[in-house]
mmCIF file of C-alpha atoms and ligand atoms in Angstrom:
data_model
loop_
_atom_site.group_PDB
_atom_site.id
_atom_site.type_symbol
_atom_site.label_atom_id
_atom_site.label_comp_id
_atom_site.label_asym_id
_atom_site.label_seq_id
_atom_site.Cartn_x
_atom_site.Cartn_y
_atom_site.Cartn_z
ATOM 1 C CA ALA N 8 -50.823 -44.461 -15.020
ATOM 2 C CA ALA N 9 -48.264 -46.346 -12.974
ATOM 3 C CA ALA N 10 -44.855 -45.513 -14.379
ATOM 4 C CA SER N 11 -41.926 -47.481 -13.001
ATOM 5 C CA ALA N 12 -39.962 -45.440 -10.456
ATOM 6 C CA ASP N 13 -36.903 -44.923 -12.684
ATOM 7 C CA LYS N 14 -39.062 -43.346 -15.403
ATOM 8 C CA LEU N 15 -40.581 -40.803 -13.049
ATOM 9 C CA ALA N 16 -39.398 -37.192 -13.178
ATOM 10 C CA HIS N 17 -36.923 -36.001 -10.529
ATOM 11 C CA VAL N 18 -38.451 -33.233 -8.442
ATOM 12 C CA THR N 19 -36.614 -31.427 -5.658
ATOM 13 C CA ILE N 20 -38.722 -29.897 -2.902
ATOM 14 C CA LEU N 21 -37.131 -26.791 -1.417
ATOM 15 C CA ALA N 22 -38.785 -26.079 1.919
ATOM 16 C CA THR N 23 -38.824 -22.562 3.317
ATOM 17 C CA GLY N 24 -41.362 -22.793 6.176
ATOM 18 C CA GLY N 25 -44.815 -21.213 6.331
ATOM 19 C CA THR N 26 -48.131 -22.628 7.454
ATOM 20 C CA ILE N 27 -47.717 -25.676 5.235
ATOM 21 C CA ALA N 28 -45.000 -26.568 7.782
ATOM 22 C CA GLY N 29 -47.022 -25.231 10.709
ATOM 23 C CA SER N 30 -48.613 -26.881 13.704
ATOM 24 C CA GLY N 31 -51.409 -25.888 16.047
ATOM 25 C CA ALA N 32 -52.446 -26.855 19.575
ATOM 26 C CA THR N 33 -55.591 -28.720 18.495
ATOM 27 C CA SER N 34 -57.176 -30.115 15.328
ATOM 28 C CA THR N 35 -59.551 -27.158 15.216
ATOM 29 C CA THR N 36 -56.818 -24.533 15.514
ATOM 30 C CA THR N 37 -56.864 -22.763 12.138
ATOM 31 C CA VAL N 38 -55.572 -19.419 13.382
ATOM 32 C CA GLY N 39 -53.071 -18.809 16.155
ATOM 33 C CA TYR N 40 -50.892 -21.801 15.232
ATOM 34 C CA THR N 41 -47.116 -21.693 14.842
ATOM 35 C CA ALA N 42 -45.766 -21.528 11.283
ATOM 36 C CA ALA N 43 -42.502 -23.166 10.177
ATOM 37 C CA THR N 44 -42.090 -25.997 12.700
ATOM 38 C CA VAL N 45 -42.127 -29.154 10.550
ATOM 39 C CA GLY N 46 -39.100 -30.182 8.492
ATOM 40 C CA VAL N 47 -39.113 -31.127 4.812
ATOM 41 C CA ASP N 48 -38.623 -34.857 5.486
ATOM 42 C CA ARG N 49 -41.823 -34.979 7.530
ATOM 43 C CA LEU N 50 -43.707 -32.991 4.884
ATOM 44 C CA ILE N 51 -42.695 -35.604 2.316
ATOM 45 C CA GLN N 52 -43.401 -38.575 4.611
ATOM 46 C CA ALA N 53 -46.902 -37.233 5.229
ATOM 47 C CA VAL N 54 -47.758 -37.699 1.537
ATOM 48 C CA PRO N 55 -46.626 -41.189 0.471
ATOM 49 C CA GLU N 56 -48.578 -40.664 -2.779
ATOM 50 C CA LEU N 57 -45.734 -38.384 -3.958
ATOM 51 C CA ALA N 58 -43.720 -41.508 -4.818
ATOM 52 C CA LYS N 59 -46.283 -42.353 -7.511
ATOM 53 C CA VAL N 60 -45.767 -39.138 -9.454
ATOM 54 C CA ALA N 61 -42.091 -38.261 -9.029
ATOM 55 C CA GLN N 62 -38.770 -39.234 -7.543
ATOM 56 C CA VAL N 63 -38.713 -36.681 -4.779
ATOM 57 C CA LYS N 64 -35.813 -35.205 -2.840
ATOM 58 C CA GLY N 65 -36.164 -32.625 -0.075
ATOM 59 C CA GLU N 66 -33.964 -29.754 1.014
ATOM 60 C CA GLN N 67 -34.590 -27.415 3.930
ATOM 61 C CA VAL N 68 -33.515 -24.003 2.599
ATOM 62 C CA PHE N 69 -35.045 -21.869 5.372
ATOM 63 C CA GLN N 70 -37.539 -22.460 8.166
ATOM 64 C CA ILE N 71 -39.406 -19.143 8.439
ATOM 65 C CA ALA N 72 -42.864 -17.646 8.384
ATOM 66 C CA SER N 73 -43.082 -15.846 5.083
ATOM 67 C CA GLU N 74 -43.708 -12.421 6.637
ATOM 68 C CA ASN N 75 -39.964 -12.635 7.402
ATOM 69 C CA MET N 76 -38.955 -13.255 3.797
ATOM 70 C CA SER N 77 -36.224 -10.800 2.734
ATOM 71 C CA ASN N 78 -34.320 -9.806 -0.394
ATOM 72 C CA GLU N 79 -31.372 -11.856 0.889
ATOM 73 C CA HIS N 80 -33.558 -14.954 1.276
ATOM 74 C CA TRP N 81 -34.722 -14.454 -2.319
ATOM 75 C CA LEU N 82 -31.199 -14.238 -3.668
ATOM 76 C CA THR N 83 -30.160 -17.398 -1.783
ATOM 77 C CA LEU N 84 -33.253 -19.257 -2.960
ATOM 78 C CA ALA N 85 -32.960 -18.131 -6.589
ATOM 79 C CA LYS N 86 -29.294 -19.149 -6.758
ATOM 80 C CA ARG N 87 -30.142 -22.580 -5.364
ATOM 81 C CA VAL N 88 -32.982 -22.982 -7.889
ATOM 82 C CA ASN N 89 -30.715 -22.018 -10.790
ATOM 83 C CA THR N 90 -27.973 -24.387 -9.625
ATOM 84 C CA LEU N 91 -30.391 -27.299 -9.262
ATOM 85 C CA LEU N 92 -32.156 -26.688 -12.581
ATOM 86 C CA ALA N 93 -28.811 -26.625 -14.397
ATOM 87 C CA GLN N 94 -28.338 -30.266 -13.301
ATOM 88 C CA PRO N 95 -29.553 -32.900 -15.769
ATOM 89 C CA ASP N 96 -30.903 -35.022 -12.904
ATOM 90 C CA VAL N 97 -33.379 -32.342 -11.744
ATOM 91 C CA ASP N 98 -36.549 -32.061 -13.849
ATOM 92 C CA GLY N 99 -38.524 -29.643 -11.723
ATOM 93 C CA ILE N 100 -38.666 -27.830 -8.411
ATOM 94 C CA VAL N 101 -41.374 -27.342 -5.814
ATOM 95 C CA ILE N 102 -40.948 -24.618 -3.207
ATOM 96 C CA THR N 103 -43.020 -24.865 -0.037
ATOM 97 C CA HIS N 104 -43.624 -21.358 1.274
ATOM 98 C CA GLY N 105 -45.747 -19.305 3.633
ATOM 99 C CA THR N 106 -48.690 -17.779 1.860
ATOM 100 C CA ASP N 107 -48.297 -14.168 3.054
ATOM 101 C CA THR N 108 -45.498 -13.310 0.628
ATOM 102 C CA LEU N 109 -45.728 -16.362 -1.646
ATOM 103 C CA GLU N 110 -46.834 -14.245 -4.616
ATOM 104 C CA GLU N 111 -43.772 -12.016 -4.207
ATOM 105 C CA THR N 112 -41.248 -14.851 -4.078
ATOM 106 C CA ALA N 113 -42.982 -16.411 -7.082
ATOM 107 C CA TYR N 114 -42.695 -13.235 -9.159
ATOM 108 C CA PHE N 115 -39.087 -12.650 -8.108
ATOM 109 C CA LEU N 116 -38.197 -16.172 -9.269
ATOM 110 C CA ASP N 117 -40.270 -15.716 -12.451
ATOM 111 C CA LEU N 118 -37.926 -12.856 -13.364
ATOM 112 C CA VAL N 119 -34.582 -14.439 -12.395
ATOM 113 C CA VAL N 120 -34.789 -18.220 -12.876
ATOM 114 C CA LYS N 121 -32.820 -19.176 -15.963
ATOM 115 C CA SER N 122 -34.499 -22.398 -16.997
ATOM 116 C CA LYS N 123 -37.648 -23.595 -18.720
ATOM 117 C CA LYS N 124 -38.035 -26.470 -16.268
ATOM 118 C CA PRO N 125 -41.079 -26.189 -14.000
ATOM 119 C CA VAL N 126 -40.822 -24.243 -10.742
ATOM 120 C CA VAL N 127 -43.956 -24.458 -8.613
ATOM 121 C CA LEU N 128 -44.639 -22.564 -5.385
ATOM 122 C CA VAL N 129 -47.042 -24.067 -2.920
ATOM 123 C CA GLY N 130 -48.345 -23.231 0.527
ATOM 124 C CA ALA N 131 -51.272 -23.961 2.772
ATOM 125 C CA MET N 132 -53.898 -21.884 4.504
ATOM 126 C CA ARG N 133 -54.245 -24.360 7.401
ATOM 127 C CA PRO N 134 -51.483 -25.925 9.501
ATOM 128 C CA GLY N 135 -50.805 -29.639 9.074
ATOM 129 C CA THR N 136 -52.447 -30.415 12.432
ATOM 130 C CA ALA N 137 -55.839 -28.979 11.407
ATOM 131 C CA LEU N 138 -58.927 -30.908 10.338
ATOM 132 C CA SER N 139 -59.002 -30.812 6.526
ATOM 133 C CA ALA N 140 -55.478 -29.454 6.322
ATOM 134 C CA ASP N 141 -54.851 -28.311 2.753
ATOM 135 C CA GLY N 142 -51.065 -28.761 2.787
ATOM 136 C CA PRO N 143 -50.870 -32.459 1.808
ATOM 137 C CA ILE N 144 -53.125 -32.230 -1.280
ATOM 138 C CA ASN N 145 -51.533 -28.934 -2.283
ATOM 139 C CA LEU N 146 -48.059 -30.495 -2.029
ATOM 140 C CA TYR N 147 -49.176 -33.535 -4.008
ATOM 141 C CA ASN N 148 -50.610 -31.315 -6.762
ATOM 142 C CA ALA N 149 -47.496 -29.138 -6.834
ATOM 143 C CA VAL N 150 -45.179 -32.135 -7.247
ATOM 144 C CA LEU N 151 -47.431 -33.553 -9.944
ATOM 145 C CA LEU N 152 -47.304 -30.222 -11.745
ATOM 146 C CA ALA N 153 -43.522 -29.857 -11.394
ATOM 147 C CA ALA N 154 -43.116 -33.366 -12.827
ATOM 148 C CA SER N 155 -45.323 -32.589 -15.822
ATOM 149 C CA GLN N 156 -44.091 -31.770 -19.332
ATOM 150 C CA ASP N 157 -47.136 -29.505 -19.645
ATOM 151 C CA ALA N 158 -45.596 -27.109 -17.100
ATOM 152 C CA VAL N 159 -42.321 -26.662 -19.025
ATOM 153 C CA GLY N 160 -41.766 -23.117 -20.300
ATOM 154 C CA LYS N 161 -44.795 -21.614 -18.547
ATOM 155 C CA GLY N 162 -42.815 -19.497 -16.076
ATOM 156 C CA VAL N 163 -42.964 -19.857 -12.314
ATOM 157 C CA LEU N 164 -46.301 -21.335 -11.239
ATOM 158 C CA VAL N 165 -48.343 -21.162 -8.046
ATOM 159 C CA ALA N 166 -50.497 -24.173 -7.172
ATOM 160 C CA LEU N 167 -53.033 -24.150 -4.334
ATOM 161 C CA ASN N 168 -56.623 -25.292 -3.981
ATOM 162 C CA ASP N 169 -56.482 -27.421 -7.181
ATOM 163 C CA GLN N 170 -55.697 -24.347 -9.292
ATOM 164 C CA ILE N 171 -52.667 -23.237 -11.301
ATOM 165 C CA HIS N 172 -51.728 -19.541 -11.402
ATOM 166 C CA ALA N 173 -49.016 -17.476 -13.086
ATOM 167 C CA ALA N 174 -46.530 -15.865 -10.693
ATOM 168 C CA ARG N 175 -46.979 -12.389 -12.177
ATOM 169 C CA ASP N 176 -50.708 -12.164 -11.756
ATOM 170 C CA VAL N 177 -51.710 -14.270 -8.764
ATOM 171 C CA THR N 178 -52.446 -12.647 -5.411
ATOM 172 C CA LYS N 179 -53.549 -13.640 -1.933
ATOM 173 C CA THR N 180 -57.113 -12.289 -1.671
ATOM 174 C CA ASN N 181 -58.331 -13.552 1.694
ATOM 175 C CA THR N 182 -56.658 -13.715 5.114
ATOM 176 C CA SER N 183 -57.806 -17.219 5.919
ATOM 177 C CA THR N 184 -59.990 -19.112 3.446
ATOM 178 C CA LEU N 185 -58.732 -22.064 1.410
ATOM 179 C CA ASP N 186 -59.517 -20.321 -1.888
ATOM 180 C CA SER N 187 -57.403 -17.308 -0.996
ATOM 181 C CA PHE N 188 -55.109 -17.433 -4.052
ATOM 182 C CA LYS N 189 -56.731 -15.929 -7.110
ATOM 183 C CA THR N 190 -55.888 -14.238 -10.372
ATOM 184 C CA PRO N 191 -58.894 -11.958 -10.293
ATOM 185 C CA GLU N 192 -59.116 -10.521 -13.795
ATOM 186 C CA LEU N 193 -56.216 -11.672 -15.913
ATOM 187 C CA GLY N 194 -57.190 -15.268 -15.309
ATOM 188 C CA MET N 195 -55.639 -18.311 -13.701
ATOM 189 C CA LEU N 196 -53.831 -20.740 -15.981
ATOM 190 C CA GLY N 197 -55.658 -23.959 -15.185
ATOM 191 C CA TYR N 198 -56.636 -26.753 -12.835
ATOM 192 C CA ILE N 199 -55.129 -29.877 -11.388
ATOM 193 C CA GLN N 200 -57.686 -32.647 -11.315
ATOM 194 C CA GLY N 201 -57.626 -36.438 -11.388
ATOM 195 C CA ASN N 202 -53.807 -36.516 -11.223
ATOM 196 C CA LYS N 203 -53.387 -34.269 -14.241
ATOM 197 C CA PRO N 204 -52.751 -30.579 -14.862
ATOM 198 C CA TYR N 205 -55.055 -28.840 -17.348
ATOM 199 C CA PHE N 206 -53.820 -25.549 -18.844
ATOM 200 C CA TYR N 207 -56.154 -23.040 -20.525
ATOM 201 C CA HIS N 208 -54.118 -19.809 -20.602
ATOM 202 C CA VAL N 209 -50.492 -18.674 -20.747
ATOM 203 C CA SER N 210 -49.097 -15.320 -19.729
ATOM 204 C CA THR N 211 -47.945 -13.108 -22.593
ATOM 205 C CA ARG N 212 -45.330 -11.377 -20.411
ATOM 206 C CA LYS N 213 -41.684 -12.378 -20.606
ATOM 207 C CA HIS N 214 -40.269 -14.528 -17.836
ATOM 208 C CA THR N 215 -37.423 -16.864 -16.801
ATOM 209 C CA VAL N 216 -35.081 -17.465 -19.773
ATOM 210 C CA ASP N 217 -36.460 -14.411 -21.621
ATOM 211 C CA THR N 218 -35.646 -11.740 -19.029
ATOM 212 C CA GLU N 219 -32.551 -9.557 -18.819
ATOM 213 C CA PHE N 220 -32.017 -10.056 -15.082
ATOM 214 C CA ASP N 221 -29.013 -11.930 -13.720
ATOM 215 C CA ILE N 222 -28.720 -12.349 -9.957
ATOM 216 C CA SER N 223 -25.852 -14.841 -10.044
ATOM 217 C CA LYS N 224 -23.324 -12.268 -8.820
ATOM 218 C CA LEU N 225 -25.577 -10.200 -6.562
ATOM 219 C CA ASP N 226 -25.678 -10.397 -2.783
ATOM 220 C CA ALA N 227 -28.029 -7.454 -2.230
ATOM 221 C CA LEU N 228 -30.799 -5.640 -4.100
ATOM 222 C CA PRO N 229 -31.438 -1.891 -4.308
ATOM 223 C CA GLN N 230 -33.710 -0.573 -1.542
ATOM 224 C CA VAL N 231 -37.261 -0.033 -2.813
ATOM 225 C CA ASP N 232 -40.134 0.762 -0.445
ATOM 226 C CA ILE N 233 -43.890 1.124 -0.814
ATOM 227 C CA VAL N 234 -45.948 4.077 0.416
ATOM 228 C CA TYR N 235 -49.691 3.547 0.707
ATOM 229 C CA GLY N 236 -52.282 6.066 -0.516
ATOM 230 C CA TYR N 237 -55.369 7.135 1.424
ATOM 231 C CA ALA N 238 -57.598 10.194 1.923
ATOM 232 C CA ASN N 239 -55.753 12.990 3.768
ATOM 233 C CA MET N 240 -52.382 11.432 2.844
ATOM 234 C CA GLY N 241 -49.357 13.577 3.576
ATOM 235 C CA PRO N 242 -45.667 13.239 2.683
ATOM 236 C CA ALA N 243 -44.427 11.799 6.013
ATOM 237 C CA ALA N 244 -44.083 8.130 5.008
ATOM 238 C CA LEU N 245 -42.567 9.023 1.647
ATOM 239 C CA ASN N 246 -40.026 11.375 3.202
ATOM 240 C CA ALA N 247 -39.098 8.725 5.755
ATOM 241 C CA VAL N 248 -38.357 6.025 3.186
ATOM 242 C CA VAL N 249 -36.368 8.464 1.044
ATOM 243 C CA ALA N 250 -34.370 9.578 4.100
ATOM 244 C CA SER N 251 -33.692 5.929 4.941
ATOM 245 C CA GLY N 252 -31.970 5.462 1.583
ATOM 246 C CA ALA N 253 -34.623 4.199 -0.832
ATOM 247 C CA LYS N 254 -33.437 4.132 -4.453
ATOM 248 C CA GLY N 255 -36.983 3.618 -5.617
ATOM 249 C CA VAL N 256 -40.485 4.110 -4.234
ATOM 250 C CA ILE N 257 -43.721 2.411 -5.221
ATOM 251 C CA HIS N 258 -46.570 4.855 -4.656
ATOM 252 C CA ALA N 259 -49.595 2.601 -4.028
ATOM 253 C CA GLY N 260 -52.007 5.354 -4.957
ATOM 254 C CA VAL N 261 -55.760 5.472 -4.633
ATOM 255 C CA GLY N 262 -57.905 4.552 -7.646
ATOM 256 C CA ASP N 263 -55.931 4.424 -10.883
ATOM 257 C CA GLY N 264 -52.739 5.599 -9.213
ATOM 258 C CA SER N 265 -53.641 9.215 -8.458
ATOM 259 C CA LEU N 266 -51.234 11.447 -6.544
ATOM 260 C CA ALA N 267 -52.529 13.705 -3.768
ATOM 261 C CA GLY N 268 -51.620 17.394 -4.004
ATOM 262 C CA LYS N 269 -50.042 17.241 -0.530
ATOM 263 C CA VAL N 270 -47.711 14.404 -1.598
ATOM 264 C CA LEU N 271 -46.745 15.561 -5.076
ATOM 265 C CA PRO N 272 -44.040 18.092 -4.046
ATOM 266 C CA ALA N 273 -42.273 15.426 -1.967
ATOM 267 C CA LEU N 274 -42.477 12.963 -4.866
ATOM 268 C CA LYS N 275 -40.969 15.568 -7.213
ATOM 269 C CA ALA N 276 -38.201 16.333 -4.723
ATOM 270 C CA ALA N 277 -37.429 12.638 -4.338
ATOM 271 C CA ARG N 278 -37.234 12.214 -8.117
ATOM 272 C CA GLN N 279 -34.887 15.195 -8.337
ATOM 273 C CA GLN N 280 -32.630 13.407 -5.843
ATOM 274 C CA GLY N 281 -32.546 10.435 -8.222
ATOM 275 C CA VAL N 282 -35.170 8.248 -6.536
ATOM 276 C CA LEU N 283 -37.225 6.302 -9.105
ATOM 277 C CA ILE N 284 -40.974 6.769 -8.564
ATOM 278 C CA VAL N 285 -43.437 4.138 -9.773
ATOM 279 C CA ARG N 286 -47.146 4.869 -9.678
ATOM 280 C CA ALA N 287 -49.106 1.760 -8.749
ATOM 281 C CA SER N 288 -52.575 1.385 -7.255
ATOM 282 C CA ARG N 289 -53.856 0.095 -3.948
ATOM 283 C CA VAL N 290 -56.939 -1.231 -5.811
ATOM 284 C CA GLY N 291 -55.061 -4.328 -6.957
ATOM 285 C CA GLN N 292 -56.773 -4.709 -10.319
ATOM 286 C CA GLY N 293 -56.666 -2.769 -13.569
ATOM 287 C CA ILE N 294 -54.078 -0.706 -15.434
ATOM 288 C CA VAL N 295 -52.239 2.264 -13.998
ATOM 289 C CA ALA N 296 -51.688 4.024 -17.314
ATOM 290 C CA ARG N 297 -48.680 6.148 -18.221
ATOM 291 C CA ASN N 298 -49.681 9.832 -18.384
ATOM 292 C CA GLY N 299 -53.127 8.910 -17.060
ATOM 293 C CA GLU N 300 -53.713 10.372 -13.589
ATOM 294 C CA ALA N 301 -50.349 12.150 -13.686
ATOM 295 C CA ASN N 302 -48.063 13.529 -16.370
ATOM 296 C CA ASP N 303 -45.374 10.872 -16.085
ATOM 297 C CA ASP N 304 -43.415 12.299 -19.032
ATOM 298 C CA GLU N 305 -43.076 15.641 -17.275
ATOM 299 C CA LEU N 306 -42.567 14.205 -13.772
ATOM 300 C CA ASP N 307 -40.197 11.508 -15.046
ATOM 301 C CA PHE N 308 -42.210 8.850 -13.186
ATOM 302 C CA VAL N 309 -43.036 5.279 -14.221
ATOM 303 C CA ALA N 310 -46.526 3.719 -14.388
ATOM 304 C CA ALA N 311 -46.932 0.221 -12.912
ATOM 305 C CA ASP N 312 -49.292 -1.108 -15.580
ATOM 306 C CA THR N 313 -51.167 -4.036 -13.975
ATOM 307 C CA LEU N 314 -48.599 -5.000 -11.332
ATOM 308 C CA ASN N 315 -49.825 -4.699 -7.764
ATOM 309 C CA PRO N 316 -47.598 -2.612 -5.453
ATOM 310 C CA GLN N 317 -45.731 -5.549 -3.905
ATOM 311 C CA LYS N 318 -44.910 -6.961 -7.328
ATOM 312 C CA ALA N 319 -44.031 -3.538 -8.739
ATOM 313 C CA ARG N 320 -41.473 -3.336 -5.911
ATOM 314 C CA ILE N 321 -39.823 -6.539 -7.100
ATOM 315 C CA LEU N 322 -39.643 -5.459 -10.728
ATOM 316 C CA LEU N 323 -38.279 -2.039 -9.757
ATOM 317 C CA MET N 324 -35.536 -3.588 -7.584
ATOM 318 C CA LEU N 325 -34.447 -5.799 -10.464
ATOM 319 C CA ALA N 326 -34.848 -2.984 -12.997
ATOM 320 C CA LEU N 327 -32.505 -0.831 -10.906
ATOM 321 C CA THR N 328 -29.818 -3.518 -11.212
ATOM 322 C CA ARG N 329 -29.885 -2.821 -14.973
ATOM 323 C CA SER N 330 -30.709 0.864 -15.427
ATOM 324 C CA THR N 331 -31.593 4.104 -13.681
ATOM 325 C CA ASP N 332 -33.302 5.527 -16.773
ATOM 326 C CA SER N 333 -37.035 5.967 -16.168
ATOM 327 C CA LYS N 334 -37.972 5.414 -19.833
ATOM 328 C CA GLU N 335 -36.000 2.191 -19.963
ATOM 329 C CA ILE N 336 -37.614 1.071 -16.697
ATOM 330 C CA GLN N 337 -41.072 1.973 -18.045
ATOM 331 C CA HIS N 338 -40.431 -0.422 -20.932
ATOM 332 C CA MET N 339 -39.589 -3.156 -18.436
ATOM 333 C CA PHE N 340 -42.996 -2.578 -16.805
ATOM 334 C CA TYR N 341 -44.597 -3.260 -20.180
ATOM 335 C CA ARG N 342 -42.382 -6.250 -20.936
ATOM 336 C CA TYR N 343 -42.533 -8.263 -17.674
HETATM 337 N N1 LIG M 421 -50.762 -19.341 5.538
HETATM 338 C C1 LIG M 421 -49.500 -18.940 5.786
HETATM 339 O O1 LIG M 421 -48.589 -19.576 5.310
HETATM 340 C C2 LIG M 421 -49.320 -17.689 6.588
HETATM 341 C C3 LIG M 421 -48.029 -17.558 7.334
HETATM 342 N N2 LIG M 421 -48.056 -16.357 8.137
HETATM 343 C C4 LIG M 421 -46.846 -17.425 6.386
HETATM 344 O O2 LIG M 421 -46.891 -16.715 5.414
HETATM 345 O O3 LIG M 421 -45.813 -18.028 6.648
#
């Protein structure tokens, strides 16, 4: 339906870099290109169809490959999002982002954005110079979604490959294919098709306006690192992150978050020094249950529930801005 321009929603595109802003040497270069080379104005110009679905403005917030995303970038981005969404003339926000850490930025924003207005993260698996580049259609769909009343109050959304996902549950599942972003078991939220979003699910976990987290006065986050589980694992990596000042550690354990006998004493020692320990799983799907593979009550550890390790890290950083009590933090892992 052709709405007149002044009736269209106002959507601001915040560009941060990534492959969606990348360019390669030839049209068949789909790996080995350079990420984060194209500015937001050119991204917008490349999709004139955007003008049919929203009144679009662009802002270049960063120009980085998303493997370089940091806590400080997140705080800057989240503050900008909150400032913009507080303005009556902004109806929704699209964030263009590299895909490597897109799910992390999305979940961080899901926990700290203080607005019900749509926030949609989008990226691309192929650079803009490639045959069948996915960036333009993904950007179009993301703007359409951010302009839609249907997206209000749903938390931070991720839109790629014609699909809509919830920030908490989506993950990058493939290094290079166009259908990399999936919500394997908990279920994606819907599709974008024929210029319309279709929603089928909503997340039951609290987000945005219903969280307790306030980053407006923060300029740093507590150090939380991840240690990865494997056969023959020893305590070296754990001891190194604790020595480097970690306030919390995500143990990405094997299976349902089991702890190897050779690592357990170092985990206990870290906890005794005040380091918060969260048991997650490297498997990436399923529940890591409290008092399941380990006696969390006795060890004073926290179980990650269904959060993958990289998302558990984000929740633990924010949790540590509110509390150092493991029971309180465990409740946050059930709430968010
Ligand atoms: N597809 C991509 O966007 C990957 C790129 N390395 C990034 O995350 O910035």
